[in-house]
Coordinates of C-alpha atoms in Angstrom, one line a residue:
M1 CA 25.4 -8.4 -7.2
I2 CA 23.5 -9.3 -10.5
T3 CA 21.6 -12.0 -8.6
T4 CA 20.5 -9.5 -6.0
I5 CA 19.3 -7.0 -8.6
V6 CA 17.3 -9.7 -10.4
A7 CA 15.8 -10.9 -7.1
V8 CA 14.8 -7.3 -6.2
L9 CA 13.2 -6.8 -9.5
I10 CA 11.2 -10.0 -9.3
C11 CA 10.2 -9.8 -5.6
M12 CA 9.6 -6.0 -5.4
I13 CA 8.2 -5.1 -8.8
I14 CA 7.2 -8.0 -11.0
V15 CA 5.4 -10.2 -8.6
P16 CA 3.5 -7.3 -6.8
F17 CA 2.5 -5.9 -10.2
C18 CA 1.1 -9.2 -11.5
S19 CA -0.6 -9.8 -8.1
G20 CA -2.4 -6.4 -8.4
L21 CA -3.9 -6.9 -11.9
L22 CA -6.8 -9.1 -10.8
V23 CA -7.6 -7.0 -7.7
T24 CA -7.6 -3.8 -9.7
K25 CA -10.4 -5.1 -11.9
L26 CA -12.7 -4.6 -8.9
L27 CA -12.2 -0.8 -9.3
P28 CA -14.1 1.2 -11.8
E29 CA -12.3 1.7 -15.1
N30 CA -11.6 5.4 -14.5
S31 CA -9.6 4.4 -11.3
R32 CA -7.5 1.7 -13.0
T33 CA -3.9 3.0 -13.2
Y34 CA -0.5 1.4 -13.2
G35 CA 0.1 2.9 -9.7
M36 CA -3.1 1.3 -8.4
V37 CA -2.1 -2.1 -9.9
F38 CA 1.2 -1.8 -8.0
T39 CA -0.4 -0.6 -4.8
N40 CA -3.1 -3.3 -4.8
G41 CA -0.4 -5.9 -5.5
Y42 CA 1.6 -4.9 -2.5
M43 CA -1.4 -4.6 -0.1
L44 CA -2.7 -8.1 -1.2
S45 CA 0.8 -9.5 -0.8
V46 CA 1.1 -8.1 2.8
V47 CA -2.5 -9.4 3.6
L48 CA -1.6 -12.8 2.3
F49 CA 1.6 -12.9 4.2
E50 CA -0.2 -11.8 7.4
C51 CA -2.7 -14.7 7.1
I52 CA 0.1 -17.3 6.7
Y53 CA 2.1 -15.6 9.5
L54 CA -0.8 -15.8 11.9
L55 CA -1.3 -19.4 11.0
F56 CA 2.3 -20.1 12.0
V57 CA 1.9 -18.0 15.2
F58 CA -1.2 -20.0 16.3
L59 CA 0.6 -23.3 15.4
K60 CA 3.5 -22.0 17.6
S61 CA 6.0 -22.3 14.8
N62 CA 8.9 -19.8 14.7
S63 CA 10.5 -20.9 11.5
V64 CA 11.1 -18.0 9.1
Q65 CA 12.4 -20.4 6.5
W66 CA 9.2 -22.4 6.3
L67 CA 7.1 -19.2 6.5
G68 CA 9.0 -17.9 3.6
I69 CA 8.6 -21.0 1.6
A70 CA 4.8 -21.1 2.2
F71 CA 4.5 -17.4 1.4
A72 CA 6.6 -17.8 -1.8
V73 CA 4.5 -20.7 -3.1
C74 CA 1.2 -18.9 -2.4
I75 CA 2.1 -15.5 -3.8
S76 CA 3.7 -17.1 -6.9
V77 CA 0.7 -19.1 -7.7
Y78 CA -1.6 -16.2 -7.2
A79 CA 0.6 -13.8 -9.2
V80 CA 0.5 -16.2 -12.2
L81 CA -3.4 -16.6 -11.9
S82 CA -3.8 -12.8 -11.5
A83 CA -1.6 -12.1 -14.6
L84 CA -3.6 -14.5 -16.7
L85 CA -7.1 -13.5 -15.5
G86 CA -6.5 -9.8 -15.1
R87 CA -4.3 -9.0 -18.0
E88 CA -7.0 -6.9 -19.8
C89 CA -6.6 -4.4 -16.9
I90 CA -3.4 -3.3 -18.6
S91 CA -5.4 -1.9 -21.5
D92 CA -7.5 0.2 -19.1
C93 CA -4.4 1.5 -17.4
E94 CA -2.9 2.5 -20.7
K95 CA -6.1 4.2 -21.8
N96 CA -6.2 6.3 -18.5
R97 CA -2.5 7.1 -18.9
K98 CA -3.1 8.6 -22.3
K99 CA -5.8 10.9 -20.9
N100 CA -3.2 12.8 -18.9
K101 CA -2.2 16.0 -20.6
V102 CA 1.1 17.6 -19.8
N103 CA 0.9 20.9 -17.9
V104 CA 3.1 23.0 -15.6
F105 CA 1.6 21.6 -12.4
Q106 CA 2.2 18.1 -13.5
I107 CA 5.9 18.9 -14.2
L108 CA 6.3 20.6 -10.9
F109 CA 4.6 17.7 -9.1
L110 CA 7.0 15.2 -10.7
I111 CA 10.0 17.3 -9.9
L112 CA 8.9 17.5 -6.2
V113 CA 8.4 13.7 -6.1
L114 CA 11.8 13.1 -7.7
I115 CA 13.4 15.3 -5.1
Q116 CA 11.7 13.3 -2.3
L117 CA 12.8 10.0 -3.8
V118 CA 16.4 11.2 -4.1
M119 CA 16.5 12.6 -0.6
R120 CA 14.9 9.4 0.7
L121 CA 17.9 7.5 -0.6
L122 CA 20.6 10.0 0.3
Q123 CA 19.4 11.2 3.7
Q124 CA 19.2 8.4 6.2
V125 CA 17.4 9.8 9.3
S126 CA 18.2 8.1 12.6
D127 CA 15.2 7.0 14.7
G128 CA 14.9 5.3 18.0
D129 CA 12.3 2.9 16.7
D130 CA 15.0 1.3 14.5
A131 CA 16.2 -0.5 17.7
F132 CA 13.0 -2.4 17.6
F133 CA 11.5 -2.6 14.1
V134 CA 14.6 -2.9 12.0
A135 CA 16.5 -4.9 14.6
G136 CA 13.5 -7.3 14.9
A137 CA 13.5 -7.7 11.0
N138 CA 17.3 -8.2 11.0
V139 CA 17.2 -10.8 13.9
A140 CA 14.5 -12.7 12.2
A141 CA 16.3 -12.7 8.8
Q142 CA 19.7 -13.7 10.3
S143 CA 18.6 -16.2 12.9
G144 CA 15.7 -17.8 11.0
Q145 CA 13.5 -17.5 14.1
M146 CA 10.7 -15.0 14.8
N147 CA 9.2 -13.7 18.0
T148 CA 11.7 -15.7 20.1
I149 CA 14.8 -13.5 20.4
L150 CA 14.7 -10.3 22.3
V151 CA 15.8 -7.6 19.9
Y152 CA 17.3 -5.4 22.7
T153 CA 19.5 -8.1 24.3
G154 CA 19.7 -10.9 21.8
E155 CA 18.6 -13.3 24.5
Y156 CA 16.2 -16.2 23.8
S157 CA 12.8 -15.8 25.3
P158 CA 10.1 -18.5 25.1
N159 CA 7.4 -15.9 25.8
P160 CA 6.8 -13.7 22.7
D161 CA 5.9 -10.0 23.0
M162 CA 2.2 -10.1 22.9
R163 CA 1.9 -6.4 22.2
H164 CA 3.6 -6.7 18.7
I165 CA 3.2 -10.4 17.8
F166 CA 0.1 -9.9 15.7
S167 CA 1.7 -7.3 13.5
G168 CA 3.8 -9.3 11.0
L169 CA 5.4 -6.4 9.1
P170 CA 8.9 -6.8 10.6
V171 CA 8.8 -10.5 9.7
W172 CA 7.6 -9.6 6.2
I173 CA 10.6 -7.4 5.8
A174 CA 12.8 -10.3 7.1
V175 CA 11.3 -12.7 4.5
L176 CA 11.9 -10.1 1.7
S177 CA 15.5 -9.7 3.0
R178 CA 16.1 -13.4 2.7
F179 CA 14.5 -13.6 -0.7
T180 CA 16.5 -10.7 -2.2
G181 CA 19.8 -11.1 -0.3
L182 CA 19.6 -7.5 0.9
P183 CA 20.2 -6.7 4.6
A184 CA 17.0 -5.9 6.5
A185 CA 18.2 -2.4 7.2
I186 CA 18.8 -1.6 3.5
M187 CA 15.4 -3.2 2.7
S188 CA 13.7 -1.0 5.3
H189 CA 15.4 2.4 4.7
C190 CA 16.0 2.3 1.0
V191 CA 13.8 -0.1 -1.0
L192 CA 10.6 0.1 1.1
G193 CA 11.1 3.9 1.4
I194 CA 10.9 4.3 -2.3
I195 CA 8.0 1.9 -2.8
V196 CA 5.9 3.5 0.0
L197 CA 6.4 6.9 -1.5
I198 CA 5.3 5.7 -5.0
M199 CA 2.2 3.9 -3.6
H200 CA 1.2 7.0 -1.5
Y201 CA 1.2 9.3 -4.6
A202 CA -0.5 6.6 -6.7
I203 CA -3.4 6.7 -4.3
L204 CA -3.5 10.5 -4.2
H205 CA -3.4 10.5 -8.0
V206 CA -6.6 8.5 -8.2
I207 CA -8.2 10.6 -5.4
S208 CA -7.4 13.8 -7.3
G209 CA -9.1 12.4 -10.4
M210 CA -12.2 11.6 -8.5
L211 CA -12.3 15.1 -6.9
F212 CA -11.5 17.0 -10.2
P213 CA -12.8 14.6 -13.0
Q214 CA -13.1 17.4 -15.6
K215 CA -10.3 19.7 -14.6
E216 CA -6.9 18.3 -15.5
E217 CA -4.9 21.3 -14.1
S218 CA -6.8 21.2 -10.8
K219 CA -6.0 17.6 -10.4
W220 CA -2.3 18.2 -10.8
L221 CA -2.4 21.3 -8.7
F222 CA -3.9 19.2 -5.9
L223 CA -1.1 16.7 -6.3
M224 CA 1.6 19.4 -6.4
L225 CA 0.3 21.0 -3.2
S226 CA 0.2 17.5 -1.5
A227 CA 3.8 17.0 -2.4
V228 CA 4.6 20.5 -0.9
F229 CA 2.8 19.7 2.3
N230 CA 4.7 16.5 2.6
I231 CA 8.0 18.2 2.2
F232 CA 7.3 20.9 4.7
G233 CA 5.1 18.9 7.1
N234 CA 7.8 18.0 9.5
I235 CA 6.5 20.3 12.2
S236 CA 6.7 17.5 14.9
L237 CA 7.9 13.9 15.2
Y238 CA 4.3 12.6 14.9
T239 CA 2.9 14.1 11.7
P240 CA 2.1 11.7 8.8
Q241 CA 4.5 13.7 6.7
T242 CA 7.3 13.1 9.1
F243 CA 6.6 9.3 9.0
L244 CA 6.3 9.3 5.2
L245 CA 9.7 10.9 4.5
T246 CA 11.8 9.8 7.5
R247 CA 10.3 6.5 8.8
T248 CA 8.7 4.9 5.8
W249 CA 9.6 1.4 6.9
Q250 CA 7.4 1.5 10.0
G251 CA 3.9 0.2 10.1
K252 CA 2.5 3.5 11.4
T253 CA 3.7 5.2 8.3
M254 CA 1.9 2.7 6.0
L255 CA -1.2 3.0 8.2
A256 CA -1.4 6.8 8.0
N257 CA -0.1 7.3 4.4
L258 CA -1.4 4.1 2.6
A259 CA -4.3 2.4 4.5
I260 CA -6.3 5.5 5.6
P261 CA -6.1 7.4 2.2
F262 CA -6.9 4.2 0.4
A263 CA -9.9 3.6 2.6
F264 CA -11.2 7.1 1.9
L265 CA -10.7 6.5 -1.8
L266 CA -12.8 3.3 -1.7
I267 CA -15.5 5.1 0.3
L268 CA -15.6 7.8 -2.3
E269 CA -16.0 5.0 -4.9
L270 CA -18.9 3.6 -2.9
Y271 CA -20.7 6.9 -3.2
R272 CA -20.2 6.9 -6.9
C273 CA -21.3 3.3 -7.5
Q274 CA -24.8 2.8 -8.9
K275 CA -25.0 -1.0 -8.7
I276 CA -25.0 -3.4 -5.7
K277 CA -22.5 -5.6 -7.5
E278 CA -20.0 -2.8 -7.7
K279 CA -20.5 -1.8 -4.1
I280 CA -19.8 -5.4 -3.0
E281 CA -16.6 -5.5 -5.1
I282 CA -15.4 -2.2 -3.5
T283 CA -16.4 -3.7 -0.1
G284 CA -14.0 -6.6 -0.8
L285 CA -11.2 -4.2 -1.5
L286 CA -12.0 -2.3 1.7
I287 CA -11.8 -5.5 3.8
M288 CA -8.3 -6.1 2.3
V289 CA -7.4 -2.5 3.3
Y290 CA -8.6 -3.2 6.8
V291 CA -6.5 -6.3 7.2
F292 CA -3.5 -4.5 5.8
A293 CA -4.0 -1.8 8.4
G294 CA -4.0 -4.4 11.1
T295 CA -0.8 -5.8 9.7
C296 CA 0.9 -2.4 9.8
A297 CA 0.0 -1.8 13.4
T298 CA -1.8 -3.8 16.1
T299 CA -4.1 -0.9 16.7
G300 CA -4.6 -0.2 13.0
F301 CA -7.8 -2.2 12.7
V302 CA -9.2 -0.4 15.7
I303 CA -8.4 3.0 14.2
M304 CA -10.0 2.0 10.9
L305 CA -13.2 1.2 12.8
L306 CA -13.9 4.9 13.0
L307 CA -14.5 4.9 9.3
L308 CA -17.3 2.3 9.5
P309 CA -20.2 4.8 9.8
V310 CA -19.0 6.6 6.7
F311 CA -18.5 3.3 4.9
A312 CA -22.0 2.1 5.8
A313 CA -23.5 5.3 4.6
G314 CA -21.6 5.0 1.3
F315 CA -22.7 1.4 0.8
L316 CA -26.4 2.1 1.6
K317 CA -26.5 5.2 -0.6
I318 CA -28.6 4.5 -3.7
G319 CA -27.5 6.9 -6.5
K320 CA -30.0 8.4 -8.8
K321 CA -29.3 8.8 -12.5
T322 CA -29.3 12.3 -13.9
A323 CA -31.8 13.3 -16.7
K324 CA -28.9 13.2 -19.1
E325 CA -27.9 9.7 -18.1
E326 CA -31.5 8.6 -18.3
K327 CA -31.9 10.0 -21.8
A328 CA -28.7 8.3 -22.9
T329 CA -29.9 4.9 -21.5
H330 CA -33.2 5.1 -23.5
V331 CA -31.4 6.0 -26.7

């Protein structure tokens, strides 16, 4: 039990946080928060896993054990380098944290998020897609083989499912399950459910700060209303809110509630950037988000292509300094 708890803390909290420090330095200082460090770390971890996973697929290897070893070595080395090279990002995160002033909307928002986290643990919603996604992760974790065993029948198949083979998220869950010792179903429904919710609101927190930079109460009102919409957004089986609160382990959930909002956040940052160097750094983060979207769902990358015209407009936009900024520069 203690070994499992320590493994979960290392694999699900410490390593992703360390991995996100260096990447978060690409964001402007005002957007550097502990939540963004955590989110960037997870996205980078999934992107790195996808690259290694696709290498195994093209080499026609189905060994989950060797895939896990390769991923563990790569992410561990990167996490150490990121912690050493990006440790000053923590001071920026702490500085932004101290700027937050307690108000009634912030308290209400935190209460609503806490309710969602508790319900996510207590209320296990049955879903037909579990028969594929969770079963696929469980089969890979238990058998040590990926893309070769049919999840519906348990039979061996030399021909992999080409529709889903390029989406490595179920195999990623299987590797995490083997690392931590938790069953793939618990990893999917409980652990990832909590983590995805935290990352979703971490992204919205930064977006709200960009939309209302000088209005603290408006920022938290925006977040509180977002939490309310998420709670009461279950008007059909296919809304992003339904996926967020009932099917958080699925790639479509992460695409709709993490990848797309994060892409919009970065596009907003592009419009705010004044220097080409900053725009190039934000573009690098946007590429990471695109690969993450493709990992979550095979069609994720295609859906994200719809944002390319907006991205191009943001990159080509050349900001003009206001008269006040010009005066401050000359002084």
